[in-house]
Structure formats: C-alpha cells, structure tokens
C-alpha cells in the first residue's frame, strides 16, 4: 500500500478494513495543504462537511471528503475540504497548512465515505450523520 501519512494512520488504527483502504487508495489521492485565498475566511471548527459543501457551491473549488491528520497527531479524522487541483483548501482547521490530506473528489462516493468515516469522527460531529443521512 502506498506510503502516505493518512493511509498509514488509517491502517495502523485497525478501525478500517483492508477492503476500504484499498478503495481509498484506488479512488482517492493525496492533497497538499494550501493557504486559503483572501476571499475565504475561517469558519467554525467541527463544521467541515457543511463548510466544504458551502465553499464548493460558491465556486471556490471541488468538494472533497476523506481523512486528514493534524500536525503531530497519529489519529486520522474524517474530514472534508475543497480543492483546487491537488491543493486542499481547508477553512475549518486553523492549522490546515500543516495537515496531511487524503480524499475522494466529488459526491459520487459520499455514502461509502460516510460509512467508512464513522470510527474517525471528531467528538460532537455525530450530527453530520443525523443531518445528512
């Protein structure tokens, strides 16, 4: 399996099946952390899914859902952002430019990603599933 910090953390967590990891590797890709353009302000932490959908709808990039690692953490978290090419634009994490990202662009695999994400949600984000399921 490809050596990427997010994929390694997901594998090491033992909370994701090998089948799901292979799907992420096949369908997803790495995104490099980028600085937000001047027109995008920081949003509320813990609202990444809604923020990414909002920014994509406003034309700031393509919606991406997947997993991310914060700096100095080995705990992968379910996360969403928008992308311009291979650059992650993350308006919900203040340390975003130091994070590692792996995700799938667009909404085609949203249901599958929601299922995979359940063990990796930040506390308090369970409402994301209640609102969008």
PDB file of C-alpha atoms in Angstrom:
ATOM      1  CA  UNK A   1       0.000   0.000   0.000  1.00  0.00           C
ATOM      2  CA  UNK A   2       1.169   3.491  -0.792  1.00  0.00           C
ATOM      3  CA  UNK A   3       3.148   5.184   1.969  1.00  0.00           C
ATOM      4  CA  UNK A   4       1.149   8.298   2.859  1.00  0.00           C
ATOM      5  CA  UNK A   5       0.732   9.543   6.448  1.00  0.00           C
ATOM      6  CA  UNK A   6      -3.078   9.419   6.331  1.00  0.00           C
ATOM      7  CA  UNK A   7      -3.240   5.922   4.804  1.00  0.00           C
ATOM      8  CA  UNK A   8      -0.641   4.661   7.279  1.00  0.00           C
ATOM      9  CA  UNK A   9      -2.601   6.140  10.207  1.00  0.00           C
ATOM     10  CA  UNK A  10      -5.843   4.587   8.948  1.00  0.00           C
ATOM     11  CA  UNK A  11      -4.148   1.196   8.577  1.00  0.00           C
ATOM     12  CA  UNK A  12      -2.467   1.475  11.996  1.00  0.00           C
ATOM     13  CA  UNK A  13      -5.778   2.387  13.655  1.00  0.00           C
ATOM     14  CA  UNK A  14      -7.159  -1.066  12.803  1.00  0.00           C
ATOM     15  CA  UNK A  15     -10.585   0.549  12.542  1.00  0.00           C
ATOM     16  CA  UNK A  16     -10.789   0.342   8.756  1.00  0.00           C
ATOM     17  CA  UNK A  17     -10.974  -2.832   6.716  1.00  0.00           C
ATOM     18  CA  UNK A  18      -8.339  -3.710   4.139  1.00  0.00           C
ATOM     19  CA  UNK A  19     -11.084  -3.551   1.509  1.00  0.00           C
ATOM     20  CA  UNK A  20     -11.943   0.040   2.462  1.00  0.00           C
ATOM     21  CA  UNK A  21      -8.269   1.001   2.500  1.00  0.00           C
ATOM     22  CA  UNK A  22      -7.854  -0.436  -0.999  1.00  0.00           C
ATOM     23  CA  UNK A  23     -10.908   1.558  -2.144  1.00  0.00           C
ATOM     24  CA  UNK A  24      -9.436   4.762  -0.726  1.00  0.00           C
ATOM     25  CA  UNK A  25      -6.143   4.062  -2.461  1.00  0.00           C
ATOM     26  CA  UNK A  26      -7.856   3.304  -5.776  1.00  0.00           C
ATOM     27  CA  UNK A  27     -10.439   6.115  -5.770  1.00  0.00           C
ATOM     28  CA  UNK A  28      -8.721   8.813  -3.729  1.00  0.00           C
ATOM     29  CA  UNK A  29      -5.495  10.725  -3.755  1.00  0.00           C
ATOM     30  CA  UNK A  30      -3.256  12.893  -1.645  1.00  0.00           C
ATOM     31  CA  UNK A  31      -3.860  16.624  -1.426  1.00  0.00           C
ATOM     32  CA  UNK A  32      -1.217  19.108  -0.352  1.00  0.00           C
ATOM     33  CA  UNK A  33      -2.193  21.669   2.243  1.00  0.00           C
ATOM     34  CA  UNK A  34      -2.632  25.169   0.885  1.00  0.00           C
ATOM     35  CA  UNK A  35      -3.291  28.620   2.257  1.00  0.00           C
ATOM     36  CA  UNK A  36      -6.816  29.963   1.902  1.00  0.00           C
ATOM     37  CA  UNK A  37      -7.398  32.541  -0.833  1.00  0.00           C
ATOM     38  CA  UNK A  38      -8.101  36.028   0.524  1.00  0.00           C
ATOM     39  CA  UNK A  39     -11.847  35.702  -0.160  1.00  0.00           C
ATOM     40  CA  UNK A  40     -12.323  32.712   2.171  1.00  0.00           C
ATOM     41  CA  UNK A  41     -12.477  33.317   5.899  1.00  0.00           C
ATOM     42  CA  UNK A  42     -12.085  30.722   8.636  1.00  0.00           C
ATOM     43  CA  UNK A  43     -15.287  29.010   9.717  1.00  0.00           C
ATOM     44  CA  UNK A  44     -16.411  27.223  12.862  1.00  0.00           C
ATOM     45  CA  UNK A  45     -14.305  24.204  13.815  1.00  0.00           C
ATOM     46  CA  UNK A  46     -16.265  20.969  13.637  1.00  0.00           C
ATOM     47  CA  UNK A  47     -18.347  22.059  10.643  1.00  0.00           C
ATOM     48  CA  UNK A  48     -16.006  20.841   7.895  1.00  0.00           C
ATOM     49  CA  UNK A  49     -18.629  18.886   5.924  1.00  0.00           C
ATOM     50  CA  UNK A  50     -21.056  21.807   5.726  1.00  0.00           C
ATOM     51  CA  UNK A  51     -18.249  24.314   5.102  1.00  0.00           C
ATOM     52  CA  UNK A  52     -16.790  22.257   2.246  1.00  0.00           C
ATOM     53  CA  UNK A  53     -20.213  21.914   0.609  1.00  0.00           C
ATOM     54  CA  UNK A  54     -20.825  25.658   1.018  1.00  0.00           C
ATOM     55  CA  UNK A  55     -17.455  26.614  -0.474  1.00  0.00           C
ATOM     56  CA  UNK A  56     -17.856  24.200  -3.386  1.00  0.00           C
ATOM     57  CA  UNK A  57     -21.334  25.573  -4.090  1.00  0.00           C
ATOM     58  CA  UNK A  58     -19.891  29.119  -4.050  1.00  0.00           C
ATOM     59  CA  UNK A  59     -17.302  28.105  -6.661  1.00  0.00           C
ATOM     60  CA  UNK A  60     -14.173  28.048  -4.502  1.00  0.00           C
ATOM     61  CA  UNK A  61     -13.202  24.536  -5.569  1.00  0.00           C
ATOM     62  CA  UNK A  62     -14.287  20.927  -5.774  1.00  0.00           C
ATOM     63  CA  UNK A  63     -15.792  19.234  -2.704  1.00  0.00           C
ATOM     64  CA  UNK A  64     -13.505  16.551  -1.268  1.00  0.00           C
ATOM     65  CA  UNK A  65     -14.313  14.136   1.525  1.00  0.00           C
ATOM     66  CA  UNK A  66     -11.805  11.857   3.134  1.00  0.00           C
ATOM     67  CA  UNK A  67      -9.410  11.813   6.043  1.00  0.00           C
ATOM     68  CA  UNK A  68      -6.796  14.136   7.447  1.00  0.00           C
ATOM     69  CA  UNK A  69      -4.088  14.211  10.069  1.00  0.00           C
ATOM     70  CA  UNK A  70      -3.395  17.249  12.161  1.00  0.00           C
ATOM     71  CA  UNK A  71       0.249  18.150  12.821  1.00  0.00           C
ATOM     72  CA  UNK A  72       1.913  15.983  15.461  1.00  0.00           C
ATOM     73  CA  UNK A  73      -1.049  13.560  15.530  1.00  0.00           C
ATOM     74  CA  UNK A  74      -1.293   9.919  14.575  1.00  0.00           C
ATOM     75  CA  UNK A  75      -5.088   9.878  14.849  1.00  0.00           C
ATOM     76  CA  UNK A  76      -6.793  10.135  11.442  1.00  0.00           C
ATOM     77  CA  UNK A  77     -10.006  12.134  11.378  1.00  0.00           C
ATOM     78  CA  UNK A  78     -12.894  12.112   8.928  1.00  0.00           C
ATOM     79  CA  UNK A  79     -12.753  15.452   7.192  1.00  0.00           C
ATOM     80  CA  UNK A  80     -13.919  17.491   4.200  1.00  0.00           C
ATOM     81  CA  UNK A  81     -12.390  20.405   2.290  1.00  0.00           C
ATOM     82  CA  UNK A  82     -12.428  21.925  -1.179  1.00  0.00           C
ATOM     83  CA  UNK A  83      -9.616  21.572  -3.654  1.00  0.00           C
ATOM     84  CA  UNK A  84      -8.061  23.491  -6.473  1.00  0.00           C
ATOM     85  CA  UNK A  85      -6.211  20.790  -8.373  1.00  0.00           C
ATOM     86  CA  UNK A  86      -4.174  18.888  -5.816  1.00  0.00           C
ATOM     87  CA  UNK A  87      -4.310  21.640  -3.156  1.00  0.00           C
ATOM     88  CA  UNK A  88      -6.570  21.281  -0.108  1.00  0.00           C
ATOM     89  CA  UNK A  89      -8.311  24.492   0.936  1.00  0.00           C
ATOM     90  CA  UNK A  90      -9.496  23.903   4.480  1.00  0.00           C
ATOM     91  CA  UNK A  91     -11.489  26.673   6.155  1.00  0.00           C
ATOM     92  CA  UNK A  92     -12.312  24.778   9.346  1.00  0.00           C
ATOM     93  CA  UNK A  93      -8.897  23.870  10.800  1.00  0.00           C
ATOM     94  CA  UNK A  94      -6.604  26.723  11.851  1.00  0.00           C
ATOM     95  CA  UNK A  95      -3.514  24.539  11.408  1.00  0.00           C
ATOM     96  CA  UNK A  96      -4.620  23.378   7.939  1.00  0.00           C
ATOM     97  CA  UNK A  97      -1.418  24.306   6.117  1.00  0.00           C
ATOM     98  CA  UNK A  98       0.442  21.765   8.286  1.00  0.00           C
ATOM     99  CA  UNK A  99      -2.041  18.906   7.885  1.00  0.00           C
ATOM    100  CA  UNK A 100      -1.938  15.815   5.669  1.00  0.00           C
ATOM    101  CA  UNK A 101      -4.958  15.051   3.458  1.00  0.00           C
ATOM    102  CA  UNK A 102      -6.264  12.032   1.523  1.00  0.00           C
ATOM    103  CA  UNK A 103      -9.680  12.105  -0.074  1.00  0.00           C
ATOM    104  CA  UNK A 104     -12.049  11.500  -2.948  1.00  0.00           C
ATOM    105  CA  UNK A 105     -13.244  14.463  -5.012  1.00  0.00           C
ATOM    106  CA  UNK A 106     -16.936  14.974  -5.708  1.00  0.00           C
ATOM    107  CA  UNK A 107     -20.047  13.418  -4.252  1.00  0.00           C
ATOM    108  CA  UNK A 108     -20.127  10.076  -6.104  1.00  0.00           C
ATOM    109  CA  UNK A 109     -18.776   8.097  -3.126  1.00  0.00           C
ATOM    110  CA  UNK A 110     -20.334  10.162  -0.321  1.00  0.00           C
ATOM    111  CA  UNK A 111     -22.392   7.308   1.155  1.00  0.00           C
ATOM    112  CA  UNK A 112     -19.436   4.924   1.133  1.00  0.00           C
ATOM    113  CA  UNK A 113     -17.204   7.566   2.730  1.00  0.00           C
ATOM    114  CA  UNK A 114     -19.814   8.283   5.423  1.00  0.00           C
ATOM    115  CA  UNK A 115     -19.818   4.587   6.311  1.00  0.00           C
ATOM    116  CA  UNK A 116     -16.004   4.443   6.410  1.00  0.00           C
ATOM    117  CA  UNK A 117     -15.827   7.668   8.450  1.00  0.00           C
ATOM    118  CA  UNK A 118     -17.900   6.667  11.456  1.00  0.00           C
ATOM    119  CA  UNK A 119     -14.968   5.500  13.641  1.00  0.00           C
ATOM    120  CA  UNK A 120     -12.962   8.599  12.709  1.00  0.00           C
ATOM    121  CA  UNK A 121     -15.338  11.456  13.506  1.00  0.00           C
ATOM    122  CA  UNK A 122     -14.333  14.112  15.989  1.00  0.00           C
ATOM    123  CA  UNK A 123     -16.462  14.141  19.089  1.00  0.00           C
ATOM    124  CA  UNK A 124     -19.514  16.284  18.506  1.00  0.00           C
ATOM    125  CA  UNK A 125     -19.683  15.631  14.765  1.00  0.00           C
ATOM    126  CA  UNK A 126     -22.218  12.841  15.032  1.00  0.00           C
ATOM    127  CA  UNK A 127     -24.824  15.424  13.976  1.00  0.00           C
ATOM    128  CA  UNK A 128     -23.293  15.369  10.483  1.00  0.00           C
ATOM    129  CA  UNK A 129     -24.758  11.914  10.027  1.00  0.00           C
ATOM    130  CA  UNK A 130     -28.112  12.813  11.525  1.00  0.00           C
ATOM    131  CA  UNK A 131     -28.469  15.851   9.263  1.00  0.00           C
ATOM    132  CA  UNK A 132     -27.319  14.296   6.017  1.00  0.00           C
ATOM    133  CA  UNK A 133     -28.302  10.636   6.273  1.00  0.00           C
TER     134      UNK A 133
END
